[in-house]
Amino acid sequence: MLSRIAESLFWIGRYVERADNTARLLDVHLNVLLEDPWVDEPSANASILSVMNIPHEDQVNRDDVLRKLAFDVGSSASIAGTLTAARENARRAREVISTEVWEALNTTRMGLPRWTRASRPHEYFVWVRERAAIVWGLSSATTSRDDAWHFMELGRSLERADMIARLLMTRNLEGTTGPNWTTLLRTCSAHEAYLRTVRALVTEERAAEFLLIDRLFPRSIAYNLDRAETILTEIEGSESNRVLAGRARLALGRARTNLEYSPVRDILDDLVPQMHEVQRACSTASDLIRDRYFLPAATVAWNQEAL
C-alpha cells in the first residue's frame, strides 16, 4: 500500500472518532452547565478548552466553546473541521475505501452547513454521533480485513483512547463539580454494558475501573491501547521493519500496564496527570507510526558538476 493512502486511512479513523467523541464531550459539558446551579461558567468553559488543548482568553462564554469545538471548519479540534478533514482524506484514498463509506463521509460533510445555524446544539451532537456510527458500520461491513482496514482501525483506536482520557478529565473541570460517573458512563454509551458486567450500582471506583481497564468493552482506554498494539503487530513485516513500530507498541504497552496494575483509587486521586500520560503515549505512538509508515523516503539530491 502507498504511504499516502495508508496515511489518509489512518487519519480518516482519527478524524471520525474525534468528531464522535468531541460531540459526546460537549454534550456532557453543556449538561453540566445547565444542571449545576453553582457553576462558574467562564472557568468551566476555559477548562474544557484546556482539556482539548485550545488556546483561549481568561473569560470564555458558551458561544466561544461551541464555535471553537463544534462549528469552526478550519480547526482540526472542532467537529466541523474533523468531519471536513475526514472527507478530504477519503477523497485522497478513494480507490481503497468502499463506495458506501465514501458516500457516508461525503453526505456528512455536505450536511454540516445547516447545523452551524442550529439553535439546539444537542440535536447537532446526536446527528454527529449517528453519522459516525454509520461510517463505522459501513466500514466494518464493506472493508476487507487487510492493511486498509488495519490503518483505519489503528487511527480509530489511538484517537478513542486519547479522547476517553480527555472525557474523564472533565471530572476535574475548574468552576464545577464535573459530571457524575453515571453521566460519564452514559456519555460513553457504557451504562448498560457496565450494569451487565458489574451487576451493581454505579460507584466511583467501579465506574472508573470499567472505563479505564475493562478488556471487553470497546470504549475503555485499556481495550483501545491493546487494540492498537495488536494492529501494529499485524501490520509489521520483516524484523528489519519493526524498530519504530516496536517502540510505538512499547509506549502504548507501558500506558496500558500502568492503568491495569495501578490501584484504581490511586489513579482517581491523580486522575489528570494519569490521563495526560495516556495522551502522551498516544501522541508518541502516533509520531512513531508517522515516521515509520507515512513519511516519504529521502530523496537523492543531485549536484550538477561543471564540465
JSON list of C-alpha atoms in Angstrom, two decimals, residues 79-249:
[
{"chain": "A", "resi": 79, "resn": "ILE", "atom": "CA", "xyz": [-16.44, 18.70, 14.93]},
{"chain": "A", "resi": 80, "resn": "ALA", "atom": "CA", "xyz": [-16.99, 20.51, 11.64]},
{"chain": "A", "resi": 81, "resn": "GLY", "atom": "CA", "xyz": [-13.25, 20.68, 10.97]},
{"chain": "A", "resi": 82, "resn": "THR", "atom": "CA", "xyz": [-12.62, 17.00, 11.66]},
{"chain": "A", "resi": 83, "resn": "LEU", "atom": "CA", "xyz": [-15.54, 15.81, 9.53]},
{"chain": "A", "resi": 84, "resn": "THR", "atom": "CA", "xyz": [-14.34, 18.04, 6.69]},
{"chain": "A", "resi": 85, "resn": "ALA", "atom": "CA", "xyz": [-10.81, 16.66, 7.04]},
{"chain": "A", "resi": 86, "resn": "ALA", "atom": "CA", "xyz": [-12.13, 13.09, 7.12]},
{"chain": "A", "resi": 87, "resn": "ARG", "atom": "CA", "xyz": [-13.96, 13.68, 3.84]},
{"chain": "A", "resi": 88, "resn": "GLU", "atom": "CA", "xyz": [-10.82, 15.15, 2.21]},
{"chain": "A", "resi": 89, "resn": "ASN", "atom": "CA", "xyz": [-8.74, 12.17, 3.31]},
{"chain": "A", "resi": 90, "resn": "ALA", "atom": "CA", "xyz": [-11.42, 9.85, 1.95]},
{"chain": "A", "resi": 91, "resn": "ARG", "atom": "CA", "xyz": [-11.21, 11.65, -1.38]},
{"chain": "A", "resi": 92, "resn": "ARG", "atom": "CA", "xyz": [-7.45, 11.03, -1.50]},
{"chain": "A", "resi": 93, "resn": "ALA", "atom": "CA", "xyz": [-7.96, 7.36, -0.66]},
{"chain": "A", "resi": 94, "resn": "ARG", "atom": "CA", "xyz": [-11.00, 6.96, -2.91]},
{"chain": "A", "resi": 95, "resn": "GLU", "atom": "CA", "xyz": [-9.57, 3.93, -4.75]},
{"chain": "A", "resi": 96, "resn": "VAL", "atom": "CA", "xyz": [-9.28, 1.99, -1.49]},
{"chain": "A", "resi": 97, "resn": "ILE", "atom": "CA", "xyz": [-12.39, 2.78, 0.53]},
{"chain": "A", "resi": 98, "resn": "SER", "atom": "CA", "xyz": [-15.79, 1.44, -0.48]},
{"chain": "A", "resi": 99, "resn": "THR", "atom": "CA", "xyz": [-18.42, 3.50, -2.27]},
{"chain": "A", "resi": 100, "resn": "GLU", "atom": "CA", "xyz": [-20.69, 3.23, 0.76]},
{"chain": "A", "resi": 101, "resn": "VAL", "atom": "CA", "xyz": [-18.09, 4.69, 3.13]},
{"chain": "A", "resi": 102, "resn": "TRP", "atom": "CA", "xyz": [-17.23, 7.48, 0.69]},
{"chain": "A", "resi": 103, "resn": "GLU", "atom": "CA", "xyz": [-20.90, 8.41, 0.26]},
{"chain": "A", "resi": 104, "resn": "ALA", "atom": "CA", "xyz": [-21.45, 8.40, 4.04]},
{"chain": "A", "resi": 105, "resn": "LEU", "atom": "CA", "xyz": [-18.50, 10.76, 4.62]},
{"chain": "A", "resi": 106, "resn": "ASN", "atom": "CA", "xyz": [-19.42, 12.99, 1.69]},
{"chain": "A", "resi": 107, "resn": "THR", "atom": "CA", "xyz": [-23.06, 13.20, 2.76]},
{"chain": "A", "resi": 108, "resn": "THR", "atom": "CA", "xyz": [-21.97, 14.05, 6.30]},
{"chain": "A", "resi": 109, "resn": "ARG", "atom": "CA", "xyz": [-19.73, 16.86, 5.05]},
{"chain": "A", "resi": 110, "resn": "MET", "atom": "CA", "xyz": [-22.48, 18.24, 2.81]},
{"chain": "A", "resi": 111, "resn": "GLY", "atom": "CA", "xyz": [-24.91, 18.26, 5.74]},
{"chain": "A", "resi": 112, "resn": "LEU", "atom": "CA", "xyz": [-22.72, 20.36, 8.04]},
{"chain": "A", "resi": 113, "resn": "PRO", "atom": "CA", "xyz": [-23.78, 23.88, 6.91]},
{"chain": "A", "resi": 114, "resn": "ARG", "atom": "CA", "xyz": [-27.35, 23.51, 8.12]},
{"chain": "A", "resi": 115, "resn": "TRP", "atom": "CA", "xyz": [-26.14, 22.65, 11.62]},
{"chain": "A", "resi": 116, "resn": "THR", "atom": "CA", "xyz": [-23.98, 25.76, 12.03]},
{"chain": "A", "resi": 117, "resn": "ARG", "atom": "CA", "xyz": [-27.25, 27.70, 12.34]},
{"chain": "A", "resi": 118, "resn": "ALA", "atom": "CA", "xyz": [-28.89, 25.23, 14.72]},
{"chain": "A", "resi": 119, "resn": "SER", "atom": "CA", "xyz": [-30.30, 26.72, 17.90]},
{"chain": "A", "resi": 120, "resn": "ARG", "atom": "CA", "xyz": [-30.21, 23.42, 19.78]},
{"chain": "A", "resi": 121, "resn": "PRO", "atom": "CA", "xyz": [-26.65, 22.03, 19.96]},
{"chain": "A", "resi": 122, "resn": "HIS", "atom": "CA", "xyz": [-27.83, 18.74, 21.48]},
{"chain": "A", "resi": 123, "resn": "GLU", "atom": "CA", "xyz": [-29.52, 17.80, 18.21]},
{"chain": "A", "resi": 124, "resn": "TYR", "atom": "CA", "xyz": [-26.30, 18.56, 16.35]},
{"chain": "A", "resi": 125, "resn": "PHE", "atom": "CA", "xyz": [-24.32, 16.30, 18.70]},
{"chain": "A", "resi": 126, "resn": "VAL", "atom": "CA", "xyz": [-26.82, 13.46, 18.26]},
{"chain": "A", "resi": 127, "resn": "TRP", "atom": "CA", "xyz": [-26.57, 13.84, 14.47]},
{"chain": "A", "resi": 128, "resn": "VAL", "atom": "CA", "xyz": [-22.75, 13.71, 14.61]},
{"chain": "A", "resi": 129, "resn": "ARG", "atom": "CA", "xyz": [-22.79, 10.56, 16.72]},
{"chain": "A", "resi": 130, "resn": "GLU", "atom": "CA", "xyz": [-25.27, 8.92, 14.35]},
{"chain": "A", "resi": 131, "resn": "ARG", "atom": "CA", "xyz": [-23.20, 9.83, 11.29]},
{"chain": "A", "resi": 132, "resn": "ALA", "atom": "CA", "xyz": [-20.03, 8.46, 12.89]},
{"chain": "A", "resi": 133, "resn": "ALA", "atom": "CA", "xyz": [-21.86, 5.23, 13.72]},
{"chain": "A", "resi": 134, "resn": "ILE", "atom": "CA", "xyz": [-23.00, 4.96, 10.09]},
{"chain": "A", "resi": 135, "resn": "VAL", "atom": "CA", "xyz": [-19.44, 5.43, 8.82]},
{"chain": "A", "resi": 136, "resn": "TRP", "atom": "CA", "xyz": [-18.05, 2.79, 11.16]},
{"chain": "A", "resi": 137, "resn": "GLY", "atom": "CA", "xyz": [-20.88, 0.38, 10.44]},
{"chain": "A", "resi": 138, "resn": "LEU", "atom": "CA", "xyz": [-20.43, 0.67, 6.68]},
{"chain": "A", "resi": 139, "resn": "SER", "atom": "CA", "xyz": [-16.67, 0.42, 7.01]},
{"chain": "A", "resi": 140, "resn": "SER", "atom": "CA", "xyz": [-16.96, -2.75, 9.07]},
{"chain": "A", "resi": 141, "resn": "ALA", "atom": "CA", "xyz": [-19.39, -4.30, 6.59]},
{"chain": "A", "resi": 142, "resn": "THR", "atom": "CA", "xyz": [-17.62, -3.37, 3.34]},
{"chain": "A", "resi": 143, "resn": "THR", "atom": "CA", "xyz": [-13.87, -3.38, 4.05]},
{"chain": "A", "resi": 144, "resn": "SER", "atom": "CA", "xyz": [-11.61, -6.42, 3.74]},
{"chain": "A", "resi": 145, "resn": "ARG", "atom": "CA", "xyz": [-9.51, -7.08, 6.81]},
{"chain": "A", "resi": 146, "resn": "ASP", "atom": "CA", "xyz": [-6.30, -6.06, 5.06]},
{"chain": "A", "resi": 147, "resn": "ASP", "atom": "CA", "xyz": [-3.91, -3.14, 5.56]},
{"chain": "A", "resi": 148, "resn": "ALA", "atom": "CA", "xyz": [-6.62, -0.64, 4.59]},
{"chain": "A", "resi": 149, "resn": "TRP", "atom": "CA", "xyz": [-8.75, -1.85, 7.48]},
{"chain": "A", "resi": 150, "resn": "HIS", "atom": "CA", "xyz": [-5.77, -2.03, 9.84]},
{"chain": "A", "resi": 151, "resn": "PHE", "atom": "CA", "xyz": [-4.64, 1.56, 9.30]},
{"chain": "A", "resi": 152, "resn": "MET", "atom": "CA", "xyz": [-8.15, 2.97, 9.70]},
{"chain": "A", "resi": 153, "resn": "GLU", "atom": "CA", "xyz": [-8.69, 0.92, 12.86]},
{"chain": "A", "resi": 154, "resn": "LEU", "atom": "CA", "xyz": [-5.28, 1.94, 14.18]},
{"chain": "A", "resi": 155, "resn": "GLY", "atom": "CA", "xyz": [-6.18, 5.61, 13.88]},
{"chain": "A", "resi": 156, "resn": "ARG", "atom": "CA", "xyz": [-9.56, 4.98, 15.43]},
{"chain": "A", "resi": 157, "resn": "SER", "atom": "CA", "xyz": [-8.13, 3.10, 18.43]},
{"chain": "A", "resi": 158, "resn": "LEU", "atom": "CA", "xyz": [-5.47, 5.72, 19.21]},
{"chain": "A", "resi": 159, "resn": "GLU", "atom": "CA", "xyz": [-7.96, 8.57, 18.93]},
{"chain": "A", "resi": 160, "resn": "ARG", "atom": "CA", "xyz": [-10.56, 6.82, 21.07]},
{"chain": "A", "resi": 161, "resn": "ALA", "atom": "CA", "xyz": [-8.08, 6.12, 23.89]},
{"chain": "A", "resi": 162, "resn": "ASP", "atom": "CA", "xyz": [-6.95, 9.76, 23.78]},
{"chain": "A", "resi": 163, "resn": "MET", "atom": "CA", "xyz": [-10.49, 11.17, 23.73]},
{"chain": "A", "resi": 164, "resn": "ILE", "atom": "CA", "xyz": [-11.82, 8.93, 26.51]},
{"chain": "A", "resi": 165, "resn": "ALA", "atom": "CA", "xyz": [-8.91, 10.16, 28.63]},
{"chain": "A", "resi": 166, "resn": "ARG", "atom": "CA", "xyz": [-9.96, 13.75, 27.90]},
{"chain": "A", "resi": 167, "resn": "LEU", "atom": "CA", "xyz": [-13.56, 12.92, 28.73]},
{"chain": "A", "resi": 168, "resn": "LEU", "atom": "CA", "xyz": [-12.56, 11.50, 32.11]},
{"chain": "A", "resi": 169, "resn": "MET", "atom": "CA", "xyz": [-10.58, 14.69, 32.78]},
{"chain": "A", "resi": 170, "resn": "THR", "atom": "CA", "xyz": [-13.86, 16.63, 32.76]},
{"chain": "A", "resi": 171, "resn": "ARG", "atom": "CA", "xyz": [-14.41, 15.17, 36.24]},
{"chain": "A", "resi": 172, "resn": "ASN", "atom": "CA", "xyz": [-11.92, 17.79, 37.43]},
{"chain": "A", "resi": 173, "resn": "LEU", "atom": "CA", "xyz": [-13.05, 20.87, 35.49]},
{"chain": "A", "resi": 174, "resn": "GLU", "atom": "CA", "xyz": [-12.44, 24.14, 37.29]},
{"chain": "A", "resi": 175, "resn": "GLY", "atom": "CA", "xyz": [-15.52, 26.04, 38.36]},
{"chain": "A", "resi": 176, "resn": "THR", "atom": "CA", "xyz": [-17.79, 22.99, 38.56]},
{"chain": "A", "resi": 177, "resn": "THR", "atom": "CA", "xyz": [-18.12, 19.65, 40.27]},
{"chain": "A", "resi": 178, "resn": "GLY", "atom": "CA", "xyz": [-17.98, 17.94, 36.87]},
{"chain": "A", "resi": 179, "resn": "PRO", "atom": "CA", "xyz": [-20.30, 15.22, 35.56]},
{"chain": "A", "resi": 180, "resn": "ASN", "atom": "CA", "xyz": [-21.11, 12.29, 37.82]},
{"chain": "A", "resi": 181, "resn": "TRP", "atom": "CA", "xyz": [-19.98, 8.78, 36.92]},
{"chain": "A", "resi": 182, "resn": "THR", "atom": "CA", "xyz": [-23.39, 7.67, 35.70]},
{"chain": "A", "resi": 183, "resn": "THR", "atom": "CA", "xyz": [-23.37, 10.58, 33.25]},
{"chain": "A", "resi": 184, "resn": "LEU", "atom": "CA", "xyz": [-19.87, 9.66, 32.08]},
{"chain": "A", "resi": 185, "resn": "LEU", "atom": "CA", "xyz": [-20.93, 6.06, 31.54]},
{"chain": "A", "resi": 186, "resn": "ARG", "atom": "CA", "xyz": [-23.95, 7.17, 29.51]},
{"chain": "A", "resi": 187, "resn": "THR", "atom": "CA", "xyz": [-21.81, 9.59, 27.52]},
{"chain": "A", "resi": 188, "resn": "CYS", "atom": "CA", "xyz": [-19.51, 6.72, 26.55]},
{"chain": "A", "resi": 189, "resn": "SER", "atom": "CA", "xyz": [-22.54, 4.51, 25.74]},
{"chain": "A", "resi": 190, "resn": "ALA", "atom": "CA", "xyz": [-21.29, 2.29, 28.56]},
{"chain": "A", "resi": 191, "resn": "HIS", "atom": "CA", "xyz": [-24.05, 2.37, 31.16]},
{"chain": "A", "resi": 192, "resn": "GLU", "atom": "CA", "xyz": [-25.90, -0.77, 30.05]},
{"chain": "A", "resi": 193, "resn": "ALA", "atom": "CA", "xyz": [-22.65, -2.66, 29.47]},
{"chain": "A", "resi": 194, "resn": "TYR", "atom": "CA", "xyz": [-21.48, -1.61, 32.94]},
{"chain": "A", "resi": 195, "resn": "LEU", "atom": "CA", "xyz": [-24.67, -2.90, 34.58]},
{"chain": "A", "resi": 196, "resn": "ARG", "atom": "CA", "xyz": [-24.43, -6.23, 32.75]},
{"chain": "A", "resi": 197, "resn": "THR", "atom": "CA", "xyz": [-20.75, -6.66, 33.62]},
{"chain": "A", "resi": 198, "resn": "VAL", "atom": "CA", "xyz": [-20.53, -5.33, 37.16]},
{"chain": "A", "resi": 199, "resn": "ARG", "atom": "CA", "xyz": [-24.09, -6.15, 38.26]},
{"chain": "A", "resi": 200, "resn": "ALA", "atom": "CA", "xyz": [-24.01, -3.45, 40.90]},
{"chain": "A", "resi": 201, "resn": "LEU", "atom": "CA", "xyz": [-24.94, 0.18, 41.39]},
{"chain": "A", "resi": 202, "resn": "VAL", "atom": "CA", "xyz": [-22.64, 2.80, 39.91]},
{"chain": "A", "resi": 203, "resn": "THR", "atom": "CA", "xyz": [-19.85, 3.78, 42.25]},
{"chain": "A", "resi": 204, "resn": "GLU", "atom": "CA", "xyz": [-16.82, 5.94, 41.57]},
{"chain": "A", "resi": 205, "resn": "GLU", "atom": "CA", "xyz": [-14.21, 3.20, 41.68]},
{"chain": "A", "resi": 206, "resn": "ARG", "atom": "CA", "xyz": [-16.25, 0.59, 39.80]},
{"chain": "A", "resi": 207, "resn": "ALA", "atom": "CA", "xyz": [-17.22, 3.01, 37.03]},
{"chain": "A", "resi": 208, "resn": "ALA", "atom": "CA", "xyz": [-13.66, 4.30, 36.71]},
{"chain": "A", "resi": 209, "resn": "GLU", "atom": "CA", "xyz": [-12.30, 0.77, 36.57]},
{"chain": "A", "resi": 210, "resn": "PHE", "atom": "CA", "xyz": [-14.78, -0.12, 33.82]},
{"chain": "A", "resi": 211, "resn": "LEU", "atom": "CA", "xyz": [-13.88, 2.87, 31.65]},
{"chain": "A", "resi": 212, "resn": "LEU", "atom": "CA", "xyz": [-10.16, 2.57, 32.32]},
{"chain": "A", "resi": 213, "resn": "ILE", "atom": "CA", "xyz": [-9.26, -1.09, 32.15]},
{"chain": "A", "resi": 214, "resn": "ASP", "atom": "CA", "xyz": [-12.16, -3.31, 31.10]},
{"chain": "A", "resi": 215, "resn": "ARG", "atom": "CA", "xyz": [-10.67, -5.58, 28.41]},
{"chain": "A", "resi": 216, "resn": "LEU", "atom": "CA", "xyz": [-14.00, -6.42, 26.73]},
{"chain": "A", "resi": 217, "resn": "PHE", "atom": "CA", "xyz": [-15.73, -3.03, 26.42]},
{"chain": "A", "resi": 218, "resn": "PRO", "atom": "CA", "xyz": [-14.70, -1.26, 23.17]},
{"chain": "A", "resi": 219, "resn": "ARG", "atom": "CA", "xyz": [-14.65, 2.21, 24.69]},
{"chain": "A", "resi": 220, "resn": "SER", "atom": "CA", "xyz": [-12.37, 1.52, 27.63]},
{"chain": "A", "resi": 221, "resn": "ILE", "atom": "CA", "xyz": [-8.88, 3.02, 27.44]},
{"chain": "A", "resi": 222, "resn": "ALA", "atom": "CA", "xyz": [-7.08, -0.29, 28.03]},
{"chain": "A", "resi": 223, "resn": "TYR", "atom": "CA", "xyz": [-9.12, -2.02, 25.31]},
{"chain": "A", "resi": 224, "resn": "ASN", "atom": "CA", "xyz": [-8.12, 0.58, 22.72]},
{"chain": "A", "resi": 225, "resn": "LEU", "atom": "CA", "xyz": [-4.46, 0.69, 23.73]},
{"chain": "A", "resi": 226, "resn": "ASP", "atom": "CA", "xyz": [-4.34, -3.09, 23.46]},
{"chain": "A", "resi": 227, "resn": "ARG", "atom": "CA", "xyz": [-6.20, -2.95, 20.14]},
{"chain": "A", "resi": 228, "resn": "ALA", "atom": "CA", "xyz": [-3.65, -0.50, 18.74]},
{"chain": "A", "resi": 229, "resn": "GLU", "atom": "CA", "xyz": [-0.79, -2.77, 19.88]},
{"chain": "A", "resi": 230, "resn": "THR", "atom": "CA", "xyz": [-2.41, -5.77, 18.20]},
{"chain": "A", "resi": 231, "resn": "ILE", "atom": "CA", "xyz": [-2.95, -3.91, 14.93]},
{"chain": "A", "resi": 232, "resn": "LEU", "atom": "CA", "xyz": [0.67, -2.75, 14.86]},
{"chain": "A", "resi": 233, "resn": "THR", "atom": "CA", "xyz": [1.76, -6.37, 15.24]},
{"chain": "A", "resi": 234, "resn": "GLU", "atom": "CA", "xyz": [-0.46, -7.37, 12.31]},
{"chain": "A", "resi": 235, "resn": "ILE", "atom": "CA", "xyz": [0.86, -4.54, 10.10]},
{"chain": "A", "resi": 236, "resn": "GLU", "atom": "CA", "xyz": [4.54, -5.19, 10.77]},
{"chain": "A", "resi": 237, "resn": "GLY", "atom": "CA", "xyz": [6.54, -7.03, 8.15]},
{"chain": "A", "resi": 238, "resn": "SER", "atom": "CA", "xyz": [10.05, -8.42, 8.47]},
{"chain": "A", "resi": 239, "resn": "GLU", "atom": "CA", "xyz": [12.20, -8.00, 11.56]},
{"chain": "A", "resi": 240, "resn": "SER", "atom": "CA", "xyz": [14.13, -5.14, 9.95]},
{"chain": "A", "resi": 241, "resn": "ASN", "atom": "CA", "xyz": [10.94, -3.08, 9.73]},
{"chain": "A", "resi": 242, "resn": "ARG", "atom": "CA", "xyz": [9.88, -3.43, 13.34]},
{"chain": "A", "resi": 243, "resn": "VAL", "atom": "CA", "xyz": [12.06, -0.92, 15.19]},
{"chain": "A", "resi": 244, "resn": "LEU", "atom": "CA", "xyz": [9.83, 2.18, 15.13]},
{"chain": "A", "resi": 245, "resn": "ALA", "atom": "CA", "xyz": [6.62, 0.16, 15.27]},
{"chain": "A", "resi": 246, "resn": "GLY", "atom": "CA", "xyz": [8.04, -1.76, 18.22]},
{"chain": "A", "resi": 247, "resn": "ARG", "atom": "CA", "xyz": [8.77, 1.49, 20.03]},
{"chain": "A", "resi": 248, "resn": "ALA", "atom": "CA", "xyz": [5.19, 2.59, 19.38]},
{"chain": "A", "resi": 249, "resn": "ARG", "atom": "CA", "xyz": [3.90, -0.65, 20.85]}
]
